[in-house]
């Protein structure tokens, strides 16, 4: 009787483990390239620094060409937004952009300003920020978050600054102190900003914090750490006094209920850079799947099953996502 | 006594007038150094080079900053 009960318990335990394993295991997803409309040569860029999408268009910020190239979802080049200069609607060195409802904000890190355009391309407005911004996030029509990396040996400063549409300072968040090394600061403070319901999420490619959710005043509400099944890359940076660092992603995007992290990998020259794999993580930090591309990608934007990527040759390419059998 | 104080004040004023522009110049020179360093750092970030190369570029930016600050001093 006792042996029979033990057998039953054993099988129940095995069944529970089986169900847990298959319900939590990350799925393997793959993609199929979609042939884009329009001439191939129009899809190459000099220095694409950001890729974003709305419901019908793809926007690519090219910092070298000082313009935003706009494409249809089929990959046809439609028009450009902005040009080089110091006048209204012109920028010297666009470092980042952020897309909102019918409006696109561009951060000029050389002229210390934010420019606002309609998504159709006309210049609307702008404001000065008084420092060299690193990343920009348009939280709402009247709320813009700009990040600033600390200067060497700068203590107790802030990473994030929020402004209204007139350029009036609202609040600052994420206190930081720099080290003596710019390279070490890079591994400490490098980040991406994405928007979730008019609030900012700070994504960190290095360290133990993958995503930091902030409230409307920039205070931390939740921190996601990589789960044990997240494909982390540990490496020793070329810095004395610095031990191993946890490399989490190359670049990232948010779409629907998931973050999409381009995973780091070994490049041809032995350096660590982007790979052909993307980790899909939900807002609870659970790894939902890993997408494998046929080529290395450096930037991506996702809308349902359509994925827009910039490849290693700085070319825009389109893919459809499907789950493998 | 009054004369001595007057002379001392004049000397201080003259020294102040001589030194102040130098201090301001040094300050603006160091500001220029940090400005160049930030520009160098921004270029390293957007180069899309791998993590090791980026770290190397940032170290070069630091060395250039050190040199610039030494010159400005």
mmCIF file of C-alpha atoms in Angstrom:
data_model
loop_
_atom_site.group_PDB
_atom_site.id
_atom_site.type_symbol
_atom_site.label_atom_id
_atom_site.label_comp_id
_atom_site.label_asym_id
_atom_site.label_seq_id
_atom_site.Cartn_x
_atom_site.Cartn_y
_atom_site.Cartn_z
ATOM 1 C CA UNK A 1 0.000 0.000 0.000
ATOM 2 C CA UNK A 2 2.797 2.362 1.024
ATOM 3 C CA UNK A 3 4.852 1.537 -2.121
ATOM 4 C CA UNK A 4 1.809 2.191 -4.341
ATOM 5 C CA UNK A 5 1.326 5.602 -2.706
ATOM 6 C CA UNK A 6 5.008 6.464 -3.238
ATOM 7 C CA UNK A 7 4.719 5.555 -6.922
ATOM 8 C CA UNK A 8 1.666 7.795 -7.264
ATOM 9 C CA UNK A 9 3.451 10.675 -5.546
ATOM 10 C CA UNK A 10 6.451 10.153 -7.804
ATOM 11 C CA UNK A 11 4.339 10.325 -10.986
ATOM 12 C CA UNK A 12 2.436 13.369 -9.734
ATOM 13 C CA UNK A 13 5.750 15.120 -9.039
ATOM 14 C CA UNK A 14 7.061 14.205 -12.501
ATOM 15 C CA UNK A 15 3.826 15.481 -14.084
ATOM 16 C CA UNK A 16 4.055 18.814 -12.217
ATOM 17 C CA UNK A 17 7.701 19.240 -13.236
ATOM 18 C CA UNK A 18 6.805 18.409 -16.867
ATOM 19 C CA UNK A 19 3.975 20.990 -16.946
ATOM 20 C CA UNK A 20 6.160 23.664 -15.296
ATOM 21 C CA UNK A 21 9.045 23.026 -17.688
ATOM 22 C CA UNK A 22 6.916 23.364 -20.806
ATOM 23 C CA UNK A 23 4.904 26.326 -19.556
ATOM 24 C CA UNK A 24 8.028 28.347 -18.605
ATOM 25 C CA UNK A 25 10.504 27.238 -21.255
ATOM 26 C CA UNK A 26 11.275 29.948 -23.777
ATOM 27 C CA UNK A 27 9.932 29.226 -27.231
ATOM 28 C CA UNK A 28 12.102 29.327 -30.310
ATOM 29 C CA UNK A 29 10.675 31.669 -32.938
ATOM 30 C CA UNK A 30 11.975 32.320 -36.416
ATOM 31 C CA UNK A 31 11.456 34.871 -39.152
ATOM 32 C CA UNK A 32 11.009 35.037 -42.911
ATOM 33 C CA UNK A 33 12.306 38.027 -44.879
ATOM 34 C CA UNK A 34 9.748 40.083 -46.770
ATOM 35 C CA UNK A 35 10.855 41.690 -50.015
ATOM 36 C CA UNK A 36 10.622 45.444 -49.535
ATOM 37 C CA UNK A 37 9.119 47.773 -52.134
ATOM 38 C CA UNK A 38 11.220 50.419 -53.894
ATOM 39 C CA UNK A 39 14.876 50.509 -54.965
ATOM 40 C CA UNK A 40 17.432 48.724 -52.753
ATOM 41 C CA UNK A 41 19.871 51.671 -52.668
ATOM 42 C CA UNK A 42 17.285 53.868 -50.888
ATOM 43 C CA UNK A 43 17.404 51.560 -47.852
ATOM 44 C CA UNK A 44 21.047 52.122 -46.913
ATOM 45 C CA UNK A 45 22.042 54.692 -44.288
ATOM 46 C CA UNK A 46 25.253 56.436 -43.241
ATOM 47 C CA UNK A 47 24.802 56.244 -39.473
ATOM 48 C CA UNK A 48 21.344 55.067 -38.390
ATOM 49 C CA UNK A 49 21.026 55.825 -34.674
ATOM 50 C CA UNK A 50 17.331 55.134 -34.109
ATOM 51 C CA UNK A 51 14.515 53.163 -35.717
ATOM 52 C CA UNK A 52 10.874 53.690 -34.737
ATOM 53 C CA UNK A 53 7.449 52.912 -36.161
ATOM 54 C CA UNK A 54 3.902 54.232 -35.868
ATOM 55 C CA UNK A 55 0.790 52.488 -37.236
ATOM 56 C CA UNK A 56 1.747 52.918 -40.872
ATOM 57 C CA UNK A 57 5.276 54.266 -41.260
ATOM 58 C CA UNK A 58 8.890 53.487 -40.372
ATOM 59 C CA UNK A 59 11.171 56.335 -39.204
ATOM 60 C CA UNK A 60 14.966 56.061 -39.306
ATOM 61 C CA UNK A 61 17.157 58.767 -37.799
ATOM 62 C CA UNK A 62 20.454 59.125 -39.656
ATOM 63 C CA UNK A 63 22.838 61.258 -37.577
ATOM 64 C CA UNK A 64 25.439 61.502 -40.325
ATOM 65 C CA UNK A 65 22.944 62.750 -42.918
ATOM 66 C CA UNK A 66 21.102 64.858 -40.292
ATOM 67 C CA UNK A 67 17.677 63.698 -41.391
ATOM 68 C CA UNK A 68 14.859 61.266 -40.622
ATOM 69 C CA UNK A 69 14.038 58.949 -43.521
ATOM 70 C CA UNK A 70 10.392 57.869 -43.590
ATOM 71 C CA UNK A 71 9.290 54.584 -45.187
ATOM 72 C CA UNK A 72 5.972 52.846 -45.744
ATOM 73 C CA UNK A 73 5.389 49.481 -44.033
ATOM 74 C CA UNK A 74 6.121 47.877 -47.401
ATOM 75 C CA UNK A 75 9.577 49.469 -47.375
ATOM 76 C CA UNK A 76 8.988 52.258 -49.909
ATOM 77 C CA UNK A 77 10.836 55.487 -49.127
ATOM 78 C CA UNK A 78 8.280 58.293 -48.726
ATOM 79 C CA UNK A 79 9.968 61.518 -47.545
ATOM 80 C CA UNK A 80 12.595 63.029 -45.228
ATOM 81 C CA UNK A 81 12.115 65.100 -42.071
ATOM 82 C CA UNK A 82 14.545 67.862 -41.040
ATOM 83 C CA UNK A 83 17.940 68.834 -42.402
ATOM 84 C CA UNK A 84 21.362 70.043 -41.310
ATOM 85 C CA UNK A 85 21.562 73.568 -39.892
ATOM 86 C CA UNK A 86 20.874 75.816 -36.918
ATOM 87 C CA UNK A 87 17.589 77.315 -38.101
ATOM 88 C CA UNK A 88 14.032 76.295 -37.229
ATOM 89 C CA UNK A 89 13.464 72.672 -38.159
ATOM 90 C CA UNK A 90 17.190 72.067 -38.601
ATOM 91 C CA UNK A 91 19.654 70.115 -36.467
ATOM 92 C CA UNK A 92 23.427 69.831 -36.278
ATOM 93 C CA UNK A 93 23.810 66.452 -34.650
ATOM 94 C CA UNK A 94 20.595 64.492 -34.047
ATOM 95 C CA UNK A 95 21.381 61.926 -31.339
ATOM 96 C CA UNK A 96 17.952 60.433 -30.695
ATOM 97 C CA UNK A 97 14.274 60.721 -31.610
ATOM 98 C CA UNK A 98 10.981 59.784 -29.994
ATOM 99 C CA UNK A 99 7.685 59.189 -31.730
ATOM 100 C CA UNK A 100 4.268 60.117 -30.328
ATOM 101 C CA UNK A 101 0.764 60.609 -31.629
ATOM 102 C CA UNK A 102 1.252 62.485 -34.900
ATOM 103 C CA UNK A 103 4.432 64.081 -33.547
ATOM 104 C CA UNK A 104 8.110 63.280 -33.600
ATOM 105 C CA UNK A 105 10.697 64.807 -31.244
ATOM 106 C CA UNK A 106 14.384 64.987 -32.163
ATOM 107 C CA UNK A 107 17.269 65.608 -29.760
ATOM 108 C CA UNK A 108 20.106 67.742 -31.167
ATOM 109 C CA UNK A 109 23.058 66.914 -28.920
ATOM 110 C CA UNK A 110 25.276 69.544 -30.535
ATOM 111 C CA UNK A 111 22.869 72.480 -30.395
ATOM 112 C CA UNK A 112 21.443 71.384 -26.983
ATOM 113 C CA UNK A 113 17.814 71.468 -28.121
ATOM 114 C CA UNK A 114 14.718 69.377 -28.842
ATOM 115 C CA UNK A 115 12.836 69.893 -32.110
ATOM 116 C CA UNK A 116 9.229 68.878 -32.671
ATOM 117 C CA UNK A 117 7.886 67.895 -36.075
ATOM 118 C CA UNK A 118 4.565 66.539 -37.267
ATOM 119 C CA UNK A 119 4.970 62.966 -38.502
ATOM 120 C CA UNK A 120 4.063 64.351 -41.947
ATOM 121 C CA UNK A 121 7.326 66.310 -41.799
ATOM 122 C CA UNK A 122 6.454 69.932 -40.962
ATOM 123 C CA UNK A 123 8.366 71.706 -38.189
ATOM 124 C CA UNK A 124 6.166 72.679 -35.230
ATOM 125 C CA UNK A 125 8.154 73.854 -32.264
ATOM 126 C CA UNK A 126 11.277 73.352 -30.185
ATOM 127 C CA UNK A 127 13.012 74.140 -26.899
ATOM 128 C CA UNK A 128 16.522 74.366 -25.476
ATOM 129 C CA UNK A 129 17.773 72.001 -22.766
ATOM 130 C CA UNK A 130 21.109 73.549 -21.757
ATOM 131 C CA UNK A 131 23.166 70.354 -21.816
ATOM 132 C CA UNK A 132 24.340 67.654 -24.208
ATOM 133 C CA UNK A 133 21.539 65.096 -24.127
ATOM 134 C CA UNK A 134 22.084 61.387 -24.646
ATOM 135 C CA UNK A 135 18.590 59.901 -25.051
ATOM 136 C CA UNK A 136 15.156 61.405 -25.575
ATOM 137 C CA UNK A 137 11.693 60.093 -24.712
ATOM 138 C CA UNK A 138 8.461 61.886 -25.557
ATOM 139 C CA UNK A 139 6.195 60.807 -22.698
ATOM 140 C CA UNK A 140 3.172 62.895 -23.726
ATOM 141 C CA UNK A 141 2.310 66.065 -25.635
ATOM 142 C CA UNK A 142 3.706 68.160 -22.771
ATOM 143 C CA UNK A 143 6.302 65.898 -21.170
ATOM 144 C CA UNK A 144 9.758 65.074 -22.497
ATOM 145 C CA UNK A 145 12.433 63.053 -20.733
ATOM 146 C CA UNK A 146 16.059 63.660 -21.690
ATOM 147 C CA UNK A 147 18.965 61.694 -20.279
ATOM 148 C CA UNK A 148 22.394 63.159 -19.665
ATOM 149 C CA UNK A 149 25.485 61.108 -18.901
ATOM 150 C CA UNK A 150 27.595 62.434 -16.013
ATOM 151 C CA UNK A 151 30.866 64.183 -16.722
ATOM 152 C CA UNK A 152 34.093 62.680 -15.429
ATOM 153 C CA UNK A 153 34.290 62.737 -11.598
ATOM 154 C CA UNK A 154 30.824 64.347 -11.373
ATOM 155 C CA UNK A 155 29.125 63.275 -8.134
ATOM 156 C CA UNK A 156 25.489 63.155 -7.085
ATOM 157 C CA UNK A 157 24.101 64.306 -10.390
ATOM 158 C CA UNK A 158 21.065 62.914 -12.238
ATOM 159 C CA UNK A 159 20.673 60.743 -15.302
ATOM 160 C CA UNK A 160 17.133 61.790 -16.274
ATOM 161 C CA UNK A 161 15.632 65.261 -16.682
ATOM 162 C CA UNK A 162 12.025 65.996 -17.529
ATOM 163 C CA UNK A 163 10.873 69.125 -19.393
ATOM 164 C CA UNK A 164 7.541 70.473 -20.573
ATOM 165 C CA UNK A 165 6.859 71.644 -24.120
ATOM 166 C CA UNK A 166 8.159 75.138 -23.375
ATOM 167 C CA UNK A 167 11.456 73.727 -22.131
ATOM 168 C CA UNK A 168 10.579 74.342 -18.470
ATOM 169 C CA UNK A 169 12.288 71.893 -16.131
ATOM 170 C CA UNK A 170 9.840 69.537 -14.332
ATOM 171 C CA UNK A 171 11.874 67.012 -12.347
ATOM 172 C CA UNK A 172 15.064 64.984 -12.335
ATOM 173 C CA UNK A 173 15.555 61.316 -11.484
ATOM 174 C CA UNK A 174 18.070 58.480 -11.098
ATOM 175 C CA UNK A 175 20.931 59.861 -9.041
ATOM 176 C CA UNK A 176 24.378 58.880 -10.343
ATOM 177 C CA UNK A 177 28.031 59.547 -9.565
ATOM 178 C CA UNK A 178 30.668 59.058 -12.225
ATOM 179 C CA UNK A 179 34.032 57.367 -11.868
ATOM 180 C CA UNK A 180 37.403 58.535 -13.169
ATOM 181 C CA UNK A 181 37.051 56.401 -16.289
ATOM 182 C CA UNK A 182 34.755 57.258 -19.184
ATOM 183 C CA UNK A 183 34.914 53.631 -20.315
ATOM 184 C CA UNK A 184 33.845 52.319 -16.907
ATOM 185 C CA UNK A 185 31.037 54.908 -16.822
ATOM 186 C CA UNK A 186 29.863 53.503 -20.162
ATOM 187 C CA UNK A 187 29.329 50.084 -18.577
ATOM 188 C CA UNK A 188 27.669 51.668 -15.549
ATOM 189 C CA UNK A 189 25.329 54.195 -17.156
ATOM 190 C CA UNK A 190 24.611 53.221 -20.777
ATOM 191 C CA UNK A 191 20.849 52.910 -21.232
ATOM 192 C CA UNK A 192 17.824 53.026 -23.519
ATOM 193 C CA UNK A 193 14.514 54.743 -22.798
ATOM 194 C CA UNK A 194 11.161 53.312 -23.860
ATOM 195 C CA UNK A 195 7.624 54.438 -23.104
ATOM 196 C CA UNK A 196 4.907 52.396 -21.426
ATOM 197 C CA UNK A 197 1.555 54.146 -20.830
ATOM 198 C CA UNK A 198 3.122 57.631 -20.715
ATOM 199 C CA UNK A 199 5.735 56.482 -18.219
ATOM 200 C CA UNK A 200 9.408 55.794 -18.811
ATOM 201 C CA UNK A 201 11.178 52.459 -18.629
ATOM 202 C CA UNK A 202 14.955 52.584 -18.347
ATOM 203 C CA UNK A 203 16.645 49.632 -20.054
ATOM 204 C CA UNK A 204 20.217 48.833 -19.062
ATOM 205 C CA UNK A 205 22.461 46.694 -21.310
ATOM 206 C CA UNK A 206 25.040 46.008 -18.580
ATOM 207 C CA UNK A 207 24.716 44.823 -15.006
ATOM 208 C CA UNK A 208 22.051 43.063 -13.033
ATOM 209 C CA UNK A 209 19.091 45.376 -13.750
ATOM 210 C CA UNK A 210 17.503 44.699 -17.117
ATOM 211 C CA UNK A 211 14.586 47.146 -16.914
ATOM 212 C CA UNK A 212 13.639 49.850 -14.401
ATOM 213 C CA UNK A 213 10.011 51.003 -14.468
ATOM 214 C CA UNK A 214 9.499 54.623 -13.413
ATOM 215 C CA UNK A 215 6.349 56.449 -12.331
ATOM 216 C CA UNK A 216 5.181 59.815 -13.703
ATOM 217 C CA UNK A 217 7.671 61.609 -11.426
ATOM 218 C CA UNK A 218 10.625 59.416 -12.316
ATOM 219 C CA UNK A 219 10.569 57.309 -9.141
ATOM 220 C CA UNK A 220 11.294 53.598 -9.410
ATOM 221 C CA UNK A 221 8.224 51.367 -9.227
ATOM 222 C CA UNK A 222 9.619 48.019 -10.379
ATOM 223 C CA UNK A 223 12.965 46.553 -11.406
ATOM 224 C CA UNK A 224 13.348 43.521 -13.660
ATOM 225 C CA UNK A 225 16.391 41.354 -13.248
ATOM 226 C CA UNK A 226 17.319 38.761 -15.873
ATOM 227 C CA UNK A 227 15.847 35.350 -15.062
ATOM 228 C CA UNK A 228 18.224 32.332 -14.909
ATOM 229 C CA UNK A 229 17.156 31.276 -18.436
ATOM 230 C CA UNK A 230 17.941 34.720 -19.923
ATOM 231 C CA UNK A 231 20.947 34.331 -22.291
ATOM 232 C CA UNK A 232 23.401 36.572 -20.431
ATOM 233 C CA UNK A 233 26.925 37.143 -21.752
ATOM 234 C CA UNK A 234 29.571 37.537 -19.046
ATOM 235 C CA UNK A 235 32.749 39.254 -20.184
ATOM 236 C CA UNK A 236 35.867 40.945 -18.860
ATOM 237 C CA UNK A 237 36.103 44.509 -20.199
ATOM 238 C CA UNK A 238 39.525 45.895 -21.191
ATOM 239 C CA UNK A 239 39.756 47.912 -17.976
ATOM 240 C CA UNK A 240 42.024 47.431 -15.017
ATOM 241 C CA UNK A 241 40.303 47.093 -11.640
ATOM 242 C CA UNK A 242 37.051 45.997 -13.332
ATOM 243 C CA UNK A 243 36.082 42.364 -13.045
ATOM 244 C CA UNK A 244 33.479 40.518 -15.110
ATOM 245 C CA UNK A 245 30.453 42.413 -16.382
ATOM 246 C CA UNK A 246 27.065 40.977 -17.249
ATOM 247 C CA UNK A 247 26.176 41.899 -20.861
ATOM 248 C CA UNK A 248 22.417 41.716 -21.360
ATOM 249 C CA UNK A 249 21.586 43.215 -24.757
ATOM 250 C CA UNK A 250 22.922 45.272 -27.644
ATOM 251 C CA UNK A 251 19.810 47.378 -28.295
ATOM 252 C CA UNK A 252 16.155 47.104 -27.429
ATOM 253 C CA UNK A 253 12.571 47.887 -28.391
ATOM 254 C CA UNK A 254 9.157 47.664 -26.756
ATOM 255 C CA UNK A 255 6.041 46.430 -28.529
ATOM 256 C CA UNK A 256 2.729 45.220 -27.125
ATOM 257 C CA UNK A 257 3.360 43.384 -23.865
ATOM 258 C CA UNK A 258 7.004 42.576 -24.508
ATOM 259 C CA UNK A 259 10.504 43.934 -24.589
ATOM 260 C CA UNK A 260 12.655 42.829 -27.528
ATOM 261 C CA UNK A 261 16.369 42.645 -26.684
ATOM 262 C CA UNK A 262 18.978 42.087 -29.401
ATOM 263 C CA UNK A 263 21.318 39.677 -27.651
ATOM 264 C CA UNK A 264 25.069 40.296 -27.606
ATOM 265 C CA UNK A 265 27.427 37.973 -29.417
ATOM 266 C CA UNK A 266 30.963 37.637 -30.671
ATOM 267 C CA UNK A 267 31.717 39.688 -33.781
ATOM 268 C CA UNK A 268 34.059 38.671 -36.626
ATOM 269 C CA UNK A 269 36.874 40.844 -35.237
ATOM 270 C CA UNK A 270 36.607 39.209 -31.800
ATOM 271 C CA UNK A 271 34.801 42.156 -30.224
ATOM 272 C CA UNK A 272 31.395 41.803 -28.557
ATOM 273 C CA UNK A 273 28.488 43.313 -30.451
ATOM 274 C CA UNK A 274 25.069 42.560 -31.875
ATOM 275 C CA UNK A 275 24.053 39.026 -32.799
ATOM 276 C CA UNK A 276 21.284 37.426 -34.863
ATOM 277 C CA UNK A 277 19.199 36.522 -31.790
ATOM 278 C CA UNK A 278 16.493 38.533 -30.041
ATOM 279 C CA UNK A 279 15.171 37.724 -26.574
ATOM 280 C CA UNK A 280 11.474 38.432 -26.006
ATOM 281 C CA UNK A 281 10.783 39.267 -22.349
ATOM 282 C CA UNK A 282 7.411 40.170 -20.839
ATOM 283 C CA UNK A 283 6.845 42.895 -18.212
ATOM 284 C CA UNK A 284 7.251 40.348 -15.396
ATOM 285 C CA UNK A 285 10.747 39.552 -16.633
ATOM 286 C CA UNK A 286 9.826 36.115 -17.956
ATOM 287 C CA UNK A 287 11.673 35.049 -21.106
ATOM 288 C CA UNK A 288 8.900 34.251 -23.586
ATOM 289 C CA UNK A 289 10.958 33.314 -26.590
ATOM 290 C CA UNK A 290 14.100 33.754 -28.634
ATOM 291 C CA UNK A 291 13.858 34.878 -32.255
ATOM 292 C CA UNK A 292 16.654 33.818 -34.591
ATOM 293 C CA UNK A 293 17.367 35.957 -37.660
ATOM 294 C CA UNK A 294 19.368 34.798 -40.695
ATOM 295 C CA UNK A 295 21.741 37.752 -40.229
ATOM 296 C CA UNK A 296 23.170 39.998 -37.520
ATOM 297 C CA UNK A 297 20.898 42.911 -36.650
ATOM 298 C CA UNK A 298 21.791 46.085 -34.780
ATOM 299 C CA UNK A 299 18.388 47.772 -34.332
ATOM 300 C CA UNK A 300 14.783 46.680 -34.490
ATOM 301 C CA UNK A 301 11.174 47.809 -34.198
ATOM 302 C CA UNK A 302 8.217 45.445 -33.891
ATOM 303 C CA UNK A 303 4.522 45.710 -34.743
ATOM 304 C CA UNK A 304 2.604 42.481 -34.161
ATOM 305 C CA UNK A 305 4.219 39.941 -36.520
ATOM 306 C CA UNK A 306 6.149 42.426 -38.667
ATOM 307 C CA UNK A 307 9.725 43.201 -37.604
ATOM 308 C CA UNK A 308 11.751 46.053 -39.092
ATOM 309 C CA UNK A 309 15.494 45.790 -38.601
ATOM 310 C CA UNK A 310 18.722 47.587 -39.441
ATOM 311 C CA UNK A 311 21.357 45.035 -40.363
ATOM 312 C CA UNK A 312 25.156 45.237 -40.030
ATOM 313 C CA UNK A 313 25.448 46.949 -43.410
ATOM 314 C CA UNK A 314 23.113 49.717 -42.110
ATOM 315 C CA UNK A 315 20.302 48.565 -44.388
ATOM 316 C CA UNK A 316 16.591 48.514 -43.553
ATOM 317 C CA UNK A 317 15.080 45.019 -43.873
ATOM 318 C CA UNK A 318 11.615 43.615 -43.204
ATOM 319 C CA UNK A 319 10.748 40.278 -41.625
ATOM 320 C CA UNK A 320 7.617 38.363 -40.670
ATOM 321 C CA UNK A 321 7.688 36.499 -37.379
ATOM 322 C CA UNK A 322 6.335 32.974 -37.002
ATOM 323 C CA UNK A 323 6.580 30.293 -34.372
ATOM 324 C CA UNK A 324 8.525 27.171 -35.277
ATOM 325 C CA UNK A 325 6.871 23.776 -35.113
ATOM 326 C CA UNK B 1 49.154 104.019 8.106
ATOM 327 C CA UNK B 2 46.314 105.104 5.827
ATOM 328 C CA UNK B 3 48.768 105.404 2.982
ATOM 329 C CA UNK B 4 50.035 101.876 3.568
ATOM 330 C CA UNK B 5 46.475 100.483 3.518
ATOM 331 C CA UNK B 6 45.719 102.474 0.390
ATOM 332 C CA UNK B 7 48.813 101.174 -1.367
ATOM 333 C CA UNK B 8 48.063 97.621 -0.252
ATOM 334 C CA UNK B 9 44.500 97.903 -1.614
ATOM 335 C CA UNK B 10 45.794 99.298 -4.882
ATOM 336 C CA UNK B 11 48.296 96.467 -5.188
ATOM 337 C CA UNK B 12 45.543 93.927 -4.455
ATOM 338 C CA UNK B 13 43.266 95.560 -7.040
ATOM 339 C CA UNK B 14 46.050 95.549 -9.661
ATOM 340 C CA UNK B 15 46.872 91.907 -8.962
ATOM 341 C CA UNK B 16 43.159 91.043 -9.068
ATOM 342 C CA UNK B 17 42.737 92.777 -12.399
ATOM 343 C CA UNK B 18 45.752 90.948 -13.765
ATOM 344 C CA UNK B 19 44.850 87.494 -12.421
ATOM 345 C CA UNK B 20 41.066 87.515 -12.974
ATOM 346 C CA UNK B 21 41.201 87.385 -16.795
ATOM 347 C CA UNK B 22 43.698 84.509 -16.525
ATOM 348 C CA UNK B 23 41.399 82.608 -14.164
ATOM 349 C CA UNK B 24 38.396 83.235 -16.437
ATOM 350 C CA UNK B 25 40.435 82.135 -19.458
ATOM 351 C CA UNK B 26 41.561 78.961 -17.679
ATOM 352 C CA UNK B 27 37.950 78.264 -16.654
ATOM 353 C CA UNK B 28 36.677 78.723 -20.205
ATOM 354 C CA UNK B 29 39.561 76.589 -21.480
ATOM 355 C CA UNK B 30 38.645 73.747 -19.132
ATOM 356 C CA UNK B 31 34.987 74.130 -20.149
ATOM 357 C CA UNK B 32 36.145 73.796 -23.730
ATOM 358 C CA UNK B 33 38.051 70.611 -22.756
ATOM 359 C CA UNK B 34 34.954 69.035 -21.188
ATOM 360 C CA UNK B 35 32.857 70.099 -24.152
ATOM 361 C CA UNK B 36 35.281 68.382 -26.526
ATOM 362 C CA UNK B 37 35.339 65.317 -24.255
ATOM 363 C CA UNK B 38 31.532 65.067 -24.318
ATOM 364 C CA UNK B 39 31.591 65.408 -28.101
ATOM 365 C CA UNK B 40 34.249 62.671 -28.332
ATOM 366 C CA UNK B 41 32.163 60.429 -26.071
ATOM 367 C CA UNK B 42 28.991 60.998 -28.136
ATOM 368 C CA UNK B 43 30.866 59.990 -31.308
ATOM 369 C CA UNK B 44 32.125 56.817 -29.595
ATOM 370 C CA UNK B 45 28.582 55.841 -28.553
ATOM 371 C CA UNK B 46 27.025 56.257 -31.946
ATOM 372 C CA UNK B 47 29.873 54.554 -33.824
ATOM 373 C CA UNK B 48 28.064 51.223 -33.346
ATOM 374 C CA UNK B 49 31.456 49.634 -32.692
ATOM 375 C CA UNK B 50 31.641 46.617 -30.383
ATOM 376 C CA UNK B 51 31.823 46.979 -26.602
ATOM 377 C CA UNK B 52 35.612 46.595 -26.399
ATOM 378 C CA UNK B 53 36.273 49.108 -29.183
ATOM 379 C CA UNK B 54 33.828 51.557 -27.634
ATOM 380 C CA UNK B 55 35.598 51.219 -24.271
ATOM 381 C CA UNK B 56 38.905 51.851 -26.044
ATOM 382 C CA UNK B 57 37.538 54.942 -27.824
ATOM 383 C CA UNK B 58 36.236 56.276 -24.511
ATOM 384 C CA UNK B 59 39.652 55.754 -22.926
ATOM 385 C CA UNK B 60 41.202 57.763 -25.769
ATOM 386 C CA UNK B 61 38.631 60.514 -25.085
ATOM 387 C CA UNK B 62 39.761 60.490 -21.405
ATOM 388 C CA UNK B 63 43.427 60.793 -22.407
ATOM 389 C CA UNK B 64 42.598 63.706 -24.747
ATOM 390 C CA UNK B 65 40.698 65.377 -21.890
ATOM 391 C CA UNK B 66 43.675 64.997 -19.557
ATOM 392 C CA UNK B 67 45.999 66.527 -22.136
ATOM 393 C CA UNK B 68 43.598 69.405 -22.795
ATOM 394 C CA UNK B 69 43.213 70.161 -19.074
ATOM 395 C CA UNK B 70 47.005 70.162 -18.630
ATOM 396 C CA UNK B 71 47.352 72.628 -21.487
ATOM 397 C CA UNK B 72 44.583 74.815 -20.077
ATOM 398 C CA UNK B 73 46.146 74.953 -16.600
#
